[in-house]
């Protein structure tokens, strides 16, 4: 973290505050069902057994809330960009096919805190009842994932009304030759197909529509299919 962000040097023997806050935030993701204070107990459990905690004690819950707000998203974004790399090797089950590293793209949505700031940034999906808005604000994410390790190599987030195809269109930046990118139905289309193939990656995408409705020429599909035999 210190290599990528301008962090003021702490006193000798102490960890920078930004690293403390980052570790706590990562712990919230690892132990997501647990309350804040329980997450802290999980993180320091081994240190206490080694006698490394000294007089340290779990801080008040309000202090953890403030630390999370103080951290913001930028340090975690930098940390992800610096560490999101393929993890599988040739011995990892399901990671390679005929020498090609298997990747997959897909999208999902999840609920976030119902705040005015989140609603302004991400919006709410509609429904067919009442106010025609869902109960929760939602974020949409599209991700490029390594199949064998499930490691997320790249991701794009936006409001729930931004389409998956739009977000996936930003992911070719992390593709390269020697990879086979898998995708489910709904992503096939000339602009997206060309964006991925321009990286040198091979594609295997599910098709549920006729080529004439997607704009993809039949020979684009049959040439790929013949190589898979």
Short mmCIF file of C-alpha atoms in Angstrom, two decimals:
data_model
loop_
_atom_site.label_atom_id
_atom_site.label_comp_id
_atom_site.label_asym_id
_atom_site.label_seq_id
_atom_site.Cartn_x
_atom_site.Cartn_y
_atom_site.Cartn_z
CA UNK A 1 0.00 0.00 0.00
CA UNK A 2 2.80 2.41 0.91
CA UNK A 3 4.42 1.82 -2.49
CA UNK A 4 1.43 3.24 -4.36
CA UNK A 5 0.05 6.02 -2.14
CA UNK A 6 1.65 9.11 -0.58
CA UNK A 7 1.63 8.04 3.07
CA UNK A 8 3.30 10.05 5.81
CA UNK A 9 6.03 7.99 7.46
CA UNK A 10 4.91 6.72 10.90
CA UNK A 11 7.12 6.55 14.00
CA UNK A 12 9.64 3.71 13.92
CA UNK A 13 8.06 0.34 14.62
CA UNK A 14 4.50 1.45 13.92
CA UNK A 15 2.25 0.61 10.97
CA UNK A 16 0.86 3.57 8.95
CA UNK A 17 -2.74 4.42 9.85
CA UNK A 18 -3.83 3.89 6.25
CA UNK A 19 -2.63 0.28 6.44
CA UNK A 20 -4.53 -0.26 9.69
CA UNK A 21 -7.71 1.08 8.09
CA UNK A 22 -7.18 -0.95 4.90
CA UNK A 23 -6.68 -4.20 6.81
CA UNK A 24 -9.82 -3.59 8.84
CA UNK A 25 -11.82 -2.86 5.68
CA UNK A 26 -10.55 -6.02 3.98
CA UNK A 27 -11.55 -7.91 7.11
CA UNK A 28 -15.10 -6.59 6.74
CA UNK A 29 -15.20 -8.21 3.29
CA UNK A 30 -13.67 -11.51 4.46
CA UNK A 31 -16.03 -11.81 7.45
CA UNK A 32 -19.01 -10.00 5.93
CA UNK A 33 -21.73 -11.65 8.08
CA UNK A 34 -19.97 -10.60 11.30
CA UNK A 35 -20.44 -7.28 13.16
CA UNK A 36 -17.60 -4.73 13.12
CA UNK A 37 -16.25 -5.60 16.58
CA UNK A 38 -16.33 -9.33 15.87
CA UNK A 39 -14.34 -8.73 12.68
CA UNK A 40 -11.64 -7.00 14.72
CA UNK A 41 -11.49 -9.95 17.11
CA UNK A 42 -11.03 -12.30 14.16
CA UNK A 43 -8.20 -10.20 12.77
CA UNK A 44 -6.17 -10.07 15.99
CA UNK A 45 -6.95 -13.50 17.40
CA UNK A 46 -3.61 -14.99 16.34
CA UNK A 47 -1.62 -11.98 17.51
CA UNK A 48 -2.99 -12.21 21.02
CA UNK A 49 -1.95 -15.85 21.26
CA UNK A 50 1.60 -14.84 20.28
CA UNK A 51 1.71 -12.11 22.88
CA UNK A 52 2.05 -9.35 20.28
CA UNK A 53 -0.92 -7.21 21.26
CA UNK A 54 0.45 -5.86 24.52
CA UNK A 55 -2.08 -3.47 26.05
CA UNK A 56 -3.98 -3.05 22.78
CA UNK A 57 -7.73 -3.56 22.99
CA UNK A 58 -10.57 -3.62 20.47
CA UNK A 59 -11.58 0.01 19.76
CA UNK A 60 -15.10 1.34 20.09
CA UNK A 61 -17.49 0.64 17.24
CA UNK A 62 -17.77 4.36 16.47
CA UNK A 63 -14.00 4.50 15.93
CA UNK A 64 -14.24 1.72 13.35
CA UNK A 65 -17.04 3.56 11.53
CA UNK A 66 -14.94 6.72 11.37
CA UNK A 67 -11.88 4.79 10.18
CA UNK A 68 -13.86 3.27 7.31
CA UNK A 69 -15.13 6.70 6.25
CA UNK A 70 -11.66 8.19 6.58
CA UNK A 71 -10.15 5.55 4.32
CA UNK A 72 -12.46 6.18 1.35
CA UNK A 73 -12.32 4.05 -1.80
CA UNK A 74 -9.09 5.28 -3.41
CA UNK A 75 -6.60 3.17 -1.39
CA UNK A 76 -8.58 -0.01 -2.00
CA UNK A 77 -8.86 0.80 -5.70
CA UNK A 78 -5.08 1.21 -5.89
CA UNK A 79 -4.52 -1.99 -3.91
CA UNK A 80 -6.80 -3.95 -6.24
CA UNK A 81 -5.10 -2.60 -9.36
CA UNK A 82 -1.68 -3.52 -7.95
CA UNK A 83 -2.56 -7.06 -6.85
CA UNK A 84 -5.28 -8.32 -9.24
CA UNK A 85 -3.24 -10.80 -11.26
CA UNK A 86 -3.84 -14.37 -12.53
CA UNK A 87 -3.10 -16.89 -9.79
CA UNK A 88 -3.58 -20.27 -11.46
CA UNK A 89 -0.76 -22.41 -12.82
CA UNK A 90 -0.73 -25.47 -15.07
CA UNK A 91 -1.58 -27.75 -12.15
CA UNK A 92 -4.69 -25.77 -11.10
CA UNK A 93 -7.81 -27.78 -11.98
CA UNK A 94 -9.96 -26.14 -14.65
CA UNK A 95 -7.56 -23.24 -15.22
CA UNK A 96 -6.34 -24.05 -18.75
CA UNK A 97 -7.70 -25.59 -21.94
CA UNK A 98 -5.20 -26.64 -24.59
CA UNK A 99 -2.69 -24.15 -23.26
CA UNK A 100 -5.13 -21.24 -23.03
CA UNK A 101 -5.81 -19.62 -19.67
CA UNK A 102 -9.58 -19.71 -19.02
CA UNK A 103 -11.24 -16.41 -18.11
CA UNK A 104 -14.91 -15.48 -17.88
CA UNK A 105 -16.90 -12.25 -17.94
CA UNK A 106 -20.26 -11.73 -16.27
CA UNK A 107 -22.23 -9.21 -14.26
CA UNK A 108 -24.25 -9.01 -11.07
CA UNK A 109 -26.06 -6.55 -8.80
CA UNK A 110 -26.10 -6.18 -5.05
CA UNK A 111 -27.85 -4.02 -2.46
CA UNK A 112 -26.01 -1.18 -0.76
CA UNK A 113 -26.85 1.09 2.16
CA UNK A 114 -30.02 3.09 1.65
CA UNK A 115 -28.54 6.59 1.83
CA UNK A 116 -29.20 9.72 -0.18
CA UNK A 117 -25.61 9.74 -1.42
CA UNK A 118 -25.84 6.14 -2.65
CA UNK A 119 -29.19 6.78 -4.30
CA UNK A 120 -27.77 9.77 -6.15
CA UNK A 121 -24.73 7.78 -7.27
CA UNK A 122 -26.28 4.40 -8.12
CA UNK A 123 -30.08 4.69 -8.26
CA UNK A 124 -32.74 2.06 -7.60
CA UNK A 125 -34.16 -0.56 -9.94
CA UNK A 126 -37.83 -0.22 -10.75
CA UNK A 127 -40.65 -2.55 -9.79
CA UNK A 128 -44.28 -2.90 -10.71
CA UNK A 129 -45.77 -1.85 -7.39
CA UNK A 130 -46.25 1.28 -5.33
CA UNK A 131 -43.65 3.92 -6.08
CA UNK A 132 -42.19 1.67 -8.79
CA UNK A 133 -38.84 1.70 -7.03
CA UNK A 134 -37.19 -1.17 -5.17
CA UNK A 135 -36.55 -0.96 -1.46
CA UNK A 136 -32.77 -0.78 -1.82
CA UNK A 137 -30.20 1.12 -3.81
CA UNK A 138 -28.24 -1.27 -6.05
CA UNK A 139 -24.79 -1.34 -7.62
CA UNK A 140 -24.09 -3.23 -10.84
CA UNK A 141 -20.72 -4.88 -11.38
CA UNK A 142 -19.14 -6.56 -14.37
CA UNK A 143 -16.02 -8.60 -13.72
CA UNK A 144 -13.31 -10.51 -15.55
CA UNK A 145 -12.54 -13.65 -13.53
CA UNK A 146 -9.94 -16.38 -13.79
CA UNK A 147 -11.95 -19.61 -13.96
CA UNK A 148 -9.50 -21.92 -12.19
CA UNK A 149 -8.80 -19.73 -9.17
CA UNK A 150 -11.94 -17.52 -9.16
CA UNK A 151 -9.60 -14.54 -8.84
CA UNK A 152 -11.13 -11.26 -10.02
CA UNK A 153 -8.70 -9.74 -12.53
CA UNK A 154 -10.65 -6.61 -13.40
CA UNK A 155 -14.01 -5.08 -12.53
CA UNK A 156 -16.22 -2.14 -13.38
CA UNK A 157 -18.94 -0.78 -11.10
CA UNK A 158 -21.77 1.63 -11.85
CA UNK A 159 -25.37 2.37 -11.03
CA UNK A 160 -27.95 -0.37 -11.45
CA UNK A 161 -29.37 1.27 -14.59
CA UNK A 162 -26.06 0.95 -16.43
CA UNK A 163 -26.15 -2.18 -18.59
CA UNK A 164 -23.84 -5.15 -18.22
CA UNK A 165 -22.71 -4.86 -21.83
CA UNK A 166 -21.55 -1.29 -21.22
CA UNK A 167 -19.46 -2.34 -18.21
CA UNK A 168 -18.06 -5.47 -19.87
CA UNK A 169 -16.97 -3.27 -22.77
CA UNK A 170 -14.34 -1.75 -20.47
CA UNK A 171 -12.75 -5.08 -19.54
CA UNK A 172 -10.77 -5.95 -22.70
CA UNK A 173 -7.97 -3.76 -21.27
CA UNK A 174 -7.07 -6.72 -19.03
CA UNK A 175 -7.14 -9.42 -21.73
CA UNK A 176 -4.24 -10.70 -23.81
CA UNK A 177 -3.14 -13.44 -26.17
CA UNK A 178 -3.03 -16.92 -24.68
CA UNK A 179 -6.41 -16.54 -22.99
CA UNK A 180 -9.82 -18.05 -23.75
CA UNK A 181 -12.57 -15.69 -22.57
CA UNK A 182 -15.95 -17.29 -21.79
CA UNK A 183 -19.24 -15.38 -21.72
CA UNK A 184 -22.89 -16.29 -21.29
CA UNK A 185 -25.72 -15.26 -23.60
CA UNK A 186 -26.52 -11.57 -23.89
CA UNK A 187 -23.00 -10.35 -24.60
CA UNK A 188 -22.67 -11.32 -28.26
CA UNK A 189 -22.41 -8.32 -30.56
CA UNK A 190 -19.93 -6.96 -33.08
CA UNK A 191 -18.44 -4.03 -31.06
CA UNK A 192 -17.87 -6.13 -27.95
CA UNK A 193 -16.61 -9.13 -29.92
CA UNK A 194 -14.12 -6.99 -31.84
CA UNK A 195 -12.94 -5.23 -28.68
CA UNK A 196 -12.01 -8.55 -27.08
CA UNK A 197 -10.52 -10.19 -30.16
CA UNK A 198 -8.35 -7.10 -30.76
CA UNK A 199 -6.45 -7.99 -27.58
CA UNK A 200 -5.34 -11.32 -29.07
CA UNK A 201 -7.57 -13.35 -26.74
CA UNK A 202 -9.72 -16.21 -28.05
CA UNK A 203 -13.45 -16.17 -27.32
CA UNK A 204 -16.07 -18.80 -26.52
CA UNK A 205 -19.42 -17.08 -26.03
CA UNK A 206 -22.85 -18.60 -25.70
CA UNK A 207 -25.24 -17.69 -28.53
CA UNK A 208 -29.01 -17.79 -28.23
CA UNK A 209 -29.85 -15.45 -31.11
CA UNK A 210 -29.40 -15.88 -34.82
CA UNK A 211 -26.32 -14.19 -36.24
CA UNK A 212 -28.46 -11.87 -38.35
CA UNK A 213 -29.90 -10.29 -35.18
CA UNK A 214 -26.56 -9.87 -33.41
CA UNK A 215 -24.56 -8.55 -36.35
CA UNK A 216 -22.01 -11.36 -35.99
CA UNK A 217 -21.20 -13.04 -39.28
CA UNK A 218 -21.71 -16.84 -39.45
CA UNK A 219 -18.05 -17.43 -40.30
CA UNK A 220 -17.05 -15.73 -37.03
CA UNK A 221 -18.92 -18.46 -35.18
CA UNK A 222 -18.14 -21.45 -37.39
CA UNK A 223 -14.40 -20.72 -37.47
CA UNK A 224 -14.33 -20.75 -33.69
CA UNK A 225 -16.45 -23.87 -33.50
CA UNK A 226 -14.15 -25.75 -35.90
CA UNK A 227 -11.16 -24.94 -33.72
CA UNK A 228 -12.87 -26.46 -30.70
CA UNK A 229 -13.33 -29.87 -32.27
#
